mmCIF file with all atom_site columns, C-alpha atoms in Angstrom:
data_model
loop_
_atom_site.group_PDB
_atom_site.id
_atom_site.type_symbol
_atom_site.label_atom_id
_atom_site.label_alt_id
_atom_site.label_comp_id
_atom_site.label_asym_id
_atom_site.label_entity_id
_atom_site.label_seq_id
_atom_site.pdbx_PDB_ins_code
_atom_site.Cartn_x
_atom_site.Cartn_y
_atom_site.Cartn_z
_atom_site.occupancy
_atom_site.B_iso_or_equiv
_atom_site.pdbx_formal_charge
_atom_site.auth_seq_id
_atom_site.auth_comp_id
_atom_site.auth_asym_id
_atom_site.auth_atom_id
_atom_site.pdbx_PDB_model_num
ATOM 1   C CA . UNK Z 1 1   ? 218.891 247.686 228.752 1.00 65.00 ? 1   UNK Z CA 1
ATOM 2   C CA . UNK Z 1 2   ? 221.104 249.862 231.986 1.00 79.00 ? 2   UNK Z CA 1
ATOM 3   C CA . UNK Z 1 3   ? 219.617 249.699 235.329 1.00 90.00 ? 3   UNK Z CA 1
ATOM 4   C CA . UNK Z 1 4   ? 218.732 252.611 237.335 1.00 93.00 ? 4   UNK Z CA 1
ATOM 5   C CA . UNK Z 1 5   ? 218.634 253.320 241.317 1.00 96.00 ? 5   UNK Z CA 1
ATOM 6   C CA . UNK Z 1 6   ? 216.496 255.851 242.205 1.00 97.00 ? 6   UNK Z CA 1
ATOM 7   C CA . UNK Z 1 7   ? 216.528 257.331 246.140 1.00 97.00 ? 7   UNK Z CA 1
ATOM 8   C CA . UNK Z 1 8   ? 214.570 259.367 247.547 1.00 97.00 ? 8   UNK Z CA 1
ATOM 9   C CA . UNK Z 1 9   ? 214.896 263.093 247.775 1.00 97.00 ? 9   UNK Z CA 1
ATOM 10  C CA . UNK Z 1 10  ? 212.965 263.742 251.297 1.00 96.00 ? 10  UNK Z CA 1
ATOM 11  C CA . UNK Z 1 11  ? 213.433 267.517 251.051 1.00 95.00 ? 11  UNK Z CA 1
ATOM 12  C CA . UNK Z 1 12  ? 211.847 267.796 248.246 1.00 97.00 ? 12  UNK Z CA 1
ATOM 13  C CA . UNK Z 1 13  ? 208.835 265.367 248.691 1.00 97.00 ? 13  UNK Z CA 1
ATOM 14  C CA . UNK Z 1 14  ? 205.928 264.914 251.030 1.00 97.00 ? 14  UNK Z CA 1
ATOM 15  C CA . UNK Z 1 15  ? 203.511 262.485 251.635 1.00 97.00 ? 15  UNK Z CA 1
ATOM 16  C CA . UNK Z 1 16  ? 200.080 263.238 252.605 1.00 97.00 ? 16  UNK Z CA 1
ATOM 17  C CA . UNK Z 1 17  ? 196.489 261.548 253.708 1.00 96.00 ? 17  UNK Z CA 1
ATOM 18  C CA . UNK Z 1 18  ? 193.236 263.303 253.314 1.00 97.00 ? 18  UNK Z CA 1
ATOM 19  C CA . UNK Z 1 19  ? 190.255 261.510 255.682 1.00 95.00 ? 19  UNK Z CA 1
ATOM 20  C CA . UNK Z 1 20  ? 186.705 263.040 255.836 1.00 92.00 ? 20  UNK Z CA 1
ATOM 21  C CA . UNK Z 1 21  ? 185.873 264.483 259.756 1.00 91.00 ? 21  UNK Z CA 1
ATOM 22  C CA . UNK Z 1 22  ? 182.156 264.360 260.499 1.00 89.00 ? 22  UNK Z CA 1
ATOM 23  C CA . UNK Z 1 23  ? 182.085 263.594 257.076 1.00 86.00 ? 23  UNK Z CA 1
ATOM 24  C CA . UNK Z 1 24  ? 181.705 267.422 256.047 1.00 86.00 ? 24  UNK Z CA 1
ATOM 25  C CA . UNK Z 1 25  ? 185.527 268.505 256.512 1.00 92.00 ? 25  UNK Z CA 1
ATOM 26  C CA . UNK Z 1 26  ? 188.178 266.928 255.151 1.00 95.00 ? 26  UNK Z CA 1
ATOM 27  C CA . UNK Z 1 27  ? 191.753 266.454 257.789 1.00 95.00 ? 27  UNK Z CA 1
ATOM 28  C CA . UNK Z 1 28  ? 194.740 266.564 256.275 1.00 96.00 ? 28  UNK Z CA 1
ATOM 29  C CA . UNK Z 1 29  ? 197.984 264.465 258.034 1.00 96.00 ? 29  UNK Z CA 1
ATOM 30  C CA . UNK Z 1 30  ? 201.237 263.758 257.103 1.00 96.00 ? 30  UNK Z CA 1
ATOM 31  C CA . UNK Z 1 31  ? 204.302 261.410 257.321 1.00 96.00 ? 31  UNK Z CA 1
ATOM 32  C CA . UNK Z 1 32  ? 206.894 263.315 257.521 1.00 96.00 ? 32  UNK Z CA 1
ATOM 33  C CA . UNK Z 1 33  ? 209.929 260.962 257.758 1.00 97.00 ? 33  UNK Z CA 1
ATOM 34  C CA . UNK Z 1 34  ? 209.677 258.081 255.146 1.00 97.00 ? 34  UNK Z CA 1
ATOM 35  C CA . UNK Z 1 35  ? 212.090 256.673 252.689 1.00 97.00 ? 35  UNK Z CA 1
ATOM 36  C CA . UNK Z 1 36  ? 211.100 255.223 248.918 1.00 97.00 ? 36  UNK Z CA 1
ATOM 37  C CA . UNK Z 1 37  ? 213.818 253.363 246.391 1.00 95.00 ? 37  UNK Z CA 1
ATOM 38  C CA . UNK Z 1 38  ? 213.396 252.602 242.608 1.00 95.00 ? 38  UNK Z CA 1
ATOM 39  C CA . UNK Z 1 39  ? 214.713 250.995 240.127 1.00 95.00 ? 39  UNK Z CA 1
ATOM 40  C CA . UNK Z 1 40  ? 214.456 251.469 236.270 1.00 93.00 ? 40  UNK Z CA 1
ATOM 41  C CA . UNK Z 1 41  ? 215.616 250.177 233.265 1.00 88.00 ? 41  UNK Z CA 1
ATOM 42  C CA . UNK Z 1 42  ? 217.343 253.570 232.515 1.00 74.00 ? 42  UNK Z CA 1
ATOM 43  C CA . UNK Z 1 43  ? 214.597 256.598 231.891 1.00 79.00 ? 43  UNK Z CA 1
ATOM 44  C CA . UNK Z 1 44  ? 211.555 254.363 231.627 1.00 84.00 ? 44  UNK Z CA 1
ATOM 45  C CA . UNK Z 1 45  ? 210.230 253.789 234.882 1.00 92.00 ? 45  UNK Z CA 1
ATOM 46  C CA . UNK Z 1 46  ? 207.561 250.683 233.006 1.00 92.00 ? 46  UNK Z CA 1
ATOM 47  C CA . UNK Z 1 47  ? 208.370 247.727 235.189 1.00 91.00 ? 47  UNK Z CA 1
ATOM 48  C CA . UNK Z 1 48  ? 209.895 249.588 238.179 1.00 94.00 ? 48  UNK Z CA 1
ATOM 49  C CA . UNK Z 1 49  ? 210.855 247.939 241.378 1.00 96.00 ? 49  UNK Z CA 1
ATOM 50  C CA . UNK Z 1 50  ? 209.733 250.472 243.967 1.00 97.00 ? 50  UNK Z CA 1
ATOM 51  C CA . UNK Z 1 51  ? 209.387 249.852 247.480 1.00 97.00 ? 51  UNK Z CA 1
ATOM 52  C CA . UNK Z 1 52  ? 208.588 252.655 250.067 1.00 97.00 ? 52  UNK Z CA 1
ATOM 53  C CA . UNK Z 1 53  ? 209.032 252.524 254.403 1.00 97.00 ? 53  UNK Z CA 1
ATOM 54  C CA . UNK Z 1 54  ? 207.322 255.516 256.011 1.00 97.00 ? 54  UNK Z CA 1
ATOM 55  C CA . UNK Z 1 55  ? 207.792 255.785 260.202 1.00 97.00 ? 55  UNK Z CA 1
ATOM 56  C CA . UNK Z 1 56  ? 204.046 255.755 261.968 1.00 97.00 ? 56  UNK Z CA 1
ATOM 57  C CA . UNK Z 1 57  ? 205.923 258.260 264.731 1.00 97.00 ? 57  UNK Z CA 1
ATOM 58  C CA . UNK Z 1 58  ? 206.011 260.779 262.156 1.00 98.00 ? 58  UNK Z CA 1
ATOM 59  C CA . UNK Z 1 59  ? 202.346 261.223 261.780 1.00 97.00 ? 59  UNK Z CA 1
ATOM 60  C CA . UNK Z 1 60  ? 201.453 264.884 262.085 1.00 97.00 ? 60  UNK Z CA 1
ATOM 61  C CA . UNK Z 1 61  ? 198.117 266.261 261.343 1.00 96.00 ? 61  UNK Z CA 1
ATOM 62  C CA . UNK Z 1 62  ? 199.038 269.966 263.168 1.00 96.00 ? 62  UNK Z CA 1
ATOM 63  C CA . UNK Z 1 63  ? 197.140 268.604 266.265 1.00 96.00 ? 63  UNK Z CA 1
ATOM 64  C CA . UNK Z 1 64  ? 198.855 267.166 268.671 1.00 97.00 ? 64  UNK Z CA 1
ATOM 65  C CA . UNK Z 1 65  ? 195.786 265.043 270.636 1.00 96.00 ? 65  UNK Z CA 1
ATOM 66  C CA . UNK Z 1 66  ? 194.612 263.712 267.560 1.00 94.00 ? 66  UNK Z CA 1
ATOM 67  C CA . UNK Z 1 67  ? 198.164 262.466 266.014 1.00 97.00 ? 67  UNK Z CA 1
ATOM 68  C CA . UNK Z 1 68  ? 198.677 260.376 268.992 1.00 97.00 ? 68  UNK Z CA 1
ATOM 69  C CA . UNK Z 1 69  ? 195.232 259.094 269.068 1.00 95.00 ? 69  UNK Z CA 1
ATOM 70  C CA . UNK Z 1 70  ? 196.597 258.348 265.183 1.00 95.00 ? 70  UNK Z CA 1
ATOM 71  C CA . UNK Z 1 71  ? 199.774 256.394 266.846 1.00 97.00 ? 71  UNK Z CA 1
ATOM 72  C CA . UNK Z 1 72  ? 197.615 254.698 269.613 1.00 96.00 ? 72  UNK Z CA 1
ATOM 73  C CA . UNK Z 1 73  ? 196.117 251.636 269.461 1.00 94.00 ? 73  UNK Z CA 1
ATOM 74  C CA . UNK Z 1 74  ? 193.014 252.239 268.398 1.00 93.00 ? 74  UNK Z CA 1
ATOM 75  C CA . UNK Z 1 75  ? 194.287 253.119 264.749 1.00 94.00 ? 75  UNK Z CA 1
ATOM 76  C CA . UNK Z 1 76  ? 197.875 252.520 263.771 1.00 95.00 ? 76  UNK Z CA 1
ATOM 77  C CA . UNK Z 1 77  ? 199.101 251.415 267.139 1.00 96.00 ? 77  UNK Z CA 1
ATOM 78  C CA . UNK Z 1 78  ? 202.678 252.636 266.443 1.00 96.00 ? 78  UNK Z CA 1
ATOM 79  C CA . UNK Z 1 79  ? 204.585 251.062 269.277 1.00 96.00 ? 79  UNK Z CA 1
ATOM 80  C CA . UNK Z 1 80  ? 203.702 247.679 267.789 1.00 97.00 ? 80  UNK Z CA 1
ATOM 81  C CA . UNK Z 1 81  ? 203.691 248.211 263.865 1.00 97.00 ? 81  UNK Z CA 1
ATOM 82  C CA . UNK Z 1 82  ? 206.476 251.211 263.717 1.00 97.00 ? 82  UNK Z CA 1
ATOM 83  C CA . UNK Z 1 83  ? 206.072 251.649 259.954 1.00 97.00 ? 83  UNK Z CA 1
ATOM 84  C CA . UNK Z 1 84  ? 203.938 251.335 256.851 1.00 97.00 ? 84  UNK Z CA 1
ATOM 85  C CA . UNK Z 1 85  ? 205.551 249.338 254.005 1.00 97.00 ? 85  UNK Z CA 1
ATOM 86  C CA . UNK Z 1 86  ? 204.756 249.304 250.424 1.00 97.00 ? 86  UNK Z CA 1
ATOM 87  C CA . UNK Z 1 87  ? 206.487 247.143 247.425 1.00 98.00 ? 87  UNK Z CA 1
ATOM 88  C CA . UNK Z 1 88  ? 205.566 247.026 244.006 1.00 97.00 ? 88  UNK Z CA 1
ATOM 89  C CA . UNK Z 1 89  ? 204.295 244.109 241.666 1.00 97.00 ? 89  UNK Z CA 1
ATOM 90  C CA . UNK Z 1 90  ? 204.440 246.119 237.983 1.00 96.00 ? 90  UNK Z CA 1
ATOM 91  C CA . UNK Z 1 91  ? 204.571 249.273 236.856 1.00 96.00 ? 91  UNK Z CA 1
ATOM 92  C CA . UNK Z 1 92  ? 202.526 250.089 233.784 1.00 95.00 ? 92  UNK Z CA 1
ATOM 93  C CA . UNK Z 1 93  ? 202.762 253.743 231.006 1.00 93.00 ? 93  UNK Z CA 1
ATOM 94  C CA . UNK Z 1 94  ? 199.231 255.082 230.825 1.00 92.00 ? 94  UNK Z CA 1
ATOM 95  C CA . UNK Z 1 95  ? 200.273 258.160 228.296 1.00 91.00 ? 95  UNK Z CA 1
ATOM 96  C CA . UNK Z 1 96  ? 202.631 260.477 230.269 1.00 86.00 ? 96  UNK Z CA 1
ATOM 97  C CA . UNK Z 1 97  ? 201.925 258.615 233.665 1.00 91.00 ? 97  UNK Z CA 1
ATOM 98  C CA . UNK Z 1 98  ? 202.514 255.343 235.400 1.00 96.00 ? 98  UNK Z CA 1
ATOM 99  C CA . UNK Z 1 99  ? 199.546 252.842 236.732 1.00 97.00 ? 99  UNK Z CA 1
ATOM 100 C CA . UNK Z 1 100 ? 201.525 251.436 240.288 1.00 96.00 ? 100 UNK Z CA 1
ATOM 101 C CA . UNK Z 1 101 ? 200.316 248.411 241.333 1.00 97.00 ? 101 UNK Z CA 1
ATOM 102 C CA . UNK Z 1 102 ? 201.278 247.150 244.934 1.00 97.00 ? 102 UNK Z CA 1
ATOM 103 C CA . UNK Z 1 103 ? 201.377 245.948 248.314 1.00 98.00 ? 103 UNK Z CA 1
ATOM 104 C CA . UNK Z 1 104 ? 200.518 248.043 251.231 1.00 97.00 ? 104 UNK Z CA 1
ATOM 105 C CA . UNK Z 1 105 ? 201.130 246.607 255.308 1.00 97.00 ? 105 UNK Z CA 1
ATOM 106 C CA . UNK Z 1 106 ? 200.067 248.617 257.838 1.00 96.00 ? 106 UNK Z CA 1
ATOM 107 C CA . UNK Z 1 107 ? 199.433 247.319 261.048 1.00 95.00 ? 107 UNK Z CA 1
ATOM 108 C CA . UNK Z 1 108 ? 200.678 243.713 259.978 1.00 94.00 ? 108 UNK Z CA 1
ATOM 109 C CA . UNK Z 1 109 ? 197.489 243.545 257.419 1.00 97.00 ? 109 UNK Z CA 1
ATOM 110 C CA . UNK Z 1 110 ? 199.326 243.713 253.725 1.00 98.00 ? 110 UNK Z CA 1
ATOM 111 C CA . UNK Z 1 111 ? 196.570 244.175 250.797 1.00 97.00 ? 111 UNK Z CA 1
ATOM 112 C CA . UNK Z 1 112 ? 196.627 245.304 246.667 1.00 97.00 ? 112 UNK Z CA 1
ATOM 113 C CA . UNK Z 1 113 ? 196.561 248.676 246.275 1.00 97.00 ? 113 UNK Z CA 1
ATOM 114 C CA . UNK Z 1 114 ? 196.015 250.200 242.834 1.00 97.00 ? 114 UNK Z CA 1
ATOM 115 C CA . UNK Z 1 115 ? 198.237 254.247 242.839 1.00 97.00 ? 115 UNK Z CA 1
ATOM 116 C CA . UNK Z 1 116 ? 198.456 256.872 239.824 1.00 97.00 ? 116 UNK Z CA 1
ATOM 117 C CA . UNK Z 1 117 ? 201.591 258.422 239.278 1.00 96.00 ? 117 UNK Z CA 1
ATOM 118 C CA . UNK Z 1 118 ? 201.421 261.215 237.437 1.00 96.00 ? 118 UNK Z CA 1
ATOM 119 C CA . UNK Z 1 119 ? 205.305 261.845 236.002 1.00 95.00 ? 119 UNK Z CA 1
ATOM 120 C CA . UNK Z 1 120 ? 206.415 265.261 235.849 1.00 95.00 ? 120 UNK Z CA 1
ATOM 121 C CA . UNK Z 1 121 ? 209.288 264.708 234.612 1.00 94.00 ? 121 UNK Z CA 1
ATOM 122 C CA . UNK Z 1 122 ? 213.233 264.584 235.134 1.00 95.00 ? 122 UNK Z CA 1
ATOM 123 C CA . UNK Z 1 123 ? 215.506 267.429 235.245 1.00 97.00 ? 123 UNK Z CA 1
ATOM 124 C CA . UNK Z 1 124 ? 219.250 268.212 236.245 1.00 96.00 ? 124 UNK Z CA 1
ATOM 125 C CA . UNK Z 1 125 ? 219.823 270.296 239.604 1.00 95.00 ? 125 UNK Z CA 1
ATOM 126 C CA . UNK Z 1 126 ? 222.327 273.096 240.205 1.00 96.00 ? 126 UNK Z CA 1
ATOM 127 C CA . UNK Z 1 127 ? 224.994 270.387 241.091 1.00 95.00 ? 127 UNK Z CA 1
ATOM 128 C CA . UNK Z 1 128 ? 224.677 268.221 238.384 1.00 96.00 ? 128 UNK Z CA 1
ATOM 129 C CA . UNK Z 1 129 ? 222.210 265.390 240.057 1.00 96.00 ? 129 UNK Z CA 1
ATOM 130 C CA . UNK Z 1 130 ? 219.420 264.161 237.690 1.00 96.00 ? 130 UNK Z CA 1
ATOM 131 C CA . UNK Z 1 131 ? 216.060 264.076 239.743 1.00 97.00 ? 131 UNK Z CA 1
ATOM 132 C CA . UNK Z 1 132 ? 212.551 262.404 238.368 1.00 96.00 ? 132 UNK Z CA 1
ATOM 133 C CA . UNK Z 1 133 ? 209.668 263.980 239.635 1.00 97.00 ? 133 UNK Z CA 1
ATOM 134 C CA . UNK Z 1 134 ? 206.473 262.480 240.056 1.00 97.00 ? 134 UNK Z CA 1
ATOM 135 C CA . UNK Z 1 135 ? 203.014 263.085 241.853 1.00 97.00 ? 135 UNK Z CA 1
ATOM 136 C CA . UNK Z 1 136 ? 201.122 260.461 243.377 1.00 97.00 ? 136 UNK Z CA 1
ATOM 137 C CA . UNK Z 1 137 ? 197.466 259.752 243.921 1.00 98.00 ? 137 UNK Z CA 1
ATOM 138 C CA . UNK Z 1 138 ? 195.312 257.133 245.085 1.00 97.00 ? 138 UNK Z CA 1
ATOM 139 C CA . UNK Z 1 139 ? 192.548 255.966 247.476 1.00 98.00 ? 139 UNK Z CA 1
ATOM 140 C CA . UNK Z 1 140 ? 192.483 253.034 249.965 1.00 97.00 ? 140 UNK Z CA 1
ATOM 141 C CA . UNK Z 1 141 ? 189.650 252.178 252.284 1.00 96.00 ? 141 UNK Z CA 1
ATOM 142 C CA . UNK Z 1 142 ? 191.267 252.182 256.355 1.00 95.00 ? 142 UNK Z CA 1
ATOM 143 C CA . UNK Z 1 143 ? 189.079 249.106 257.245 1.00 94.00 ? 143 UNK Z CA 1
ATOM 144 C CA . UNK Z 1 144 ? 190.952 247.005 254.650 1.00 96.00 ? 144 UNK Z CA 1
ATOM 145 C CA . UNK Z 1 145 ? 193.662 247.387 257.110 1.00 95.00 ? 145 UNK Z CA 1
ATOM 146 C CA . UNK Z 1 146 ? 192.712 247.104 260.338 1.00 92.00 ? 146 UNK Z CA 1
ATOM 147 C CA . UNK Z 1 147 ? 191.855 250.359 261.091 1.00 92.00 ? 147 UNK Z CA 1
ATOM 148 C CA . UNK Z 1 148 ? 188.132 250.276 262.305 1.00 90.00 ? 148 UNK Z CA 1
ATOM 149 C CA . UNK Z 1 149 ? 188.298 252.452 265.049 1.00 91.00 ? 149 UNK Z CA 1
ATOM 150 C CA . UNK Z 1 150 ? 185.010 255.471 264.669 1.00 88.00 ? 150 UNK Z CA 1
ATOM 151 C CA . UNK Z 1 151 ? 182.070 257.037 266.605 1.00 87.00 ? 151 UNK Z CA 1
ATOM 152 C CA . UNK Z 1 152 ? 178.500 257.661 265.660 1.00 88.00 ? 152 UNK Z CA 1
ATOM 153 C CA . UNK Z 1 153 ? 177.030 260.498 265.700 1.00 85.00 ? 153 UNK Z CA 1
ATOM 154 C CA . UNK Z 1 154 ? 174.347 261.658 266.829 1.00 84.00 ? 154 UNK Z CA 1
ATOM 155 C CA . UNK Z 1 155 ? 172.791 262.813 263.858 1.00 81.00 ? 155 UNK Z CA 1
ATOM 156 C CA . UNK Z 1 156 ? 173.475 260.546 261.662 1.00 81.00 ? 156 UNK Z CA 1
ATOM 157 C CA . UNK Z 1 157 ? 176.922 259.063 260.340 1.00 82.00 ? 157 UNK Z CA 1
ATOM 158 C CA . UNK Z 1 158 ? 180.580 258.390 261.305 1.00 87.00 ? 158 UNK Z CA 1
ATOM 159 C CA . UNK Z 1 159 ? 182.749 260.830 262.912 1.00 87.00 ? 159 UNK Z CA 1
ATOM 160 C CA . UNK Z 1 160 ? 185.837 259.449 260.411 1.00 91.00 ? 160 UNK Z CA 1
ATOM 161 C CA . UNK Z 1 161 ? 185.451 257.991 256.923 1.00 92.00 ? 161 UNK Z CA 1
ATOM 162 C CA . UNK Z 1 162 ? 186.958 254.882 255.170 1.00 94.00 ? 162 UNK Z CA 1
ATOM 163 C CA . UNK Z 1 163 ? 187.912 256.255 252.538 1.00 95.00 ? 163 UNK Z CA 1
ATOM 164 C CA . UNK Z 1 164 ? 191.555 257.812 252.721 1.00 96.00 ? 164 UNK Z CA 1
ATOM 165 C CA . UNK Z 1 165 ? 193.014 259.594 250.204 1.00 97.00 ? 165 UNK Z CA 1
ATOM 166 C CA . UNK Z 1 166 ? 196.772 259.250 249.607 1.00 97.00 ? 166 UNK Z CA 1
ATOM 167 C CA . UNK Z 1 167 ? 198.818 262.166 247.857 1.00 97.00 ? 167 UNK Z CA 1
ATOM 168 C CA . UNK Z 1 168 ? 202.593 262.724 247.475 1.00 96.00 ? 168 UNK Z CA 1
ATOM 169 C CA . UNK Z 1 169 ? 205.055 265.210 245.683 1.00 97.00 ? 169 UNK Z CA 1
ATOM 170 C CA . UNK Z 1 170 ? 207.958 262.928 245.480 1.00 97.00 ? 170 UNK Z CA 1
ATOM 171 C CA . UNK Z 1 171 ? 211.343 263.467 244.191 1.00 98.00 ? 171 UNK Z CA 1
ATOM 172 C CA . UNK Z 1 172 ? 213.693 260.875 243.096 1.00 97.00 ? 172 UNK Z CA 1
ATOM 173 C CA . UNK Z 1 173 ? 217.488 261.258 242.479 1.00 97.00 ? 173 UNK Z CA 1
ATOM 174 C CA . UNK Z 1 174 ? 219.678 259.008 240.110 1.00 96.00 ? 174 UNK Z CA 1
ATOM 175 C CA . UNK Z 1 175 ? 222.764 257.080 241.183 1.00 94.00 ? 175 UNK Z CA 1
ATOM 176 C CA . UNK Z 1 176 ? 225.657 256.943 240.130 1.00 78.00 ? 176 UNK Z CA 1
#
């Protein structure tokens, strides 16, 4: 089988995180600057090798004060730990989709995570580029990565949930 390299098309990709705030609503944030690449056997992504790097300074929740707090030592400590990184350990077919397992590193803490990649298909754009699309989803516990800041509420509960949902729309371009 031929090995195929795919690189992220950043203009047609997005990566979000969602966290409960005050335990009653969900706040959405985006990582505006990130890169990813994968190596597969032809157009079959089973056992693909996938890597990702995201720039912490590009966090955007639509509120500059909250963004600055997330970038501070209370959370990601962007001055000391500039990136989030992921490296796959296995990719298994699950129907038309894929189960992606790998090592996620945040603040120099590496933990195994499992994500689902819904395969959107392969298409050729008007300029002759072959593209593959995936919808990524999964959950992590932020405390596992040293993101432990929180505040107790007078009414009970905490300000920020431990569970973080990860959602991505990722488009990759096949390299010649």
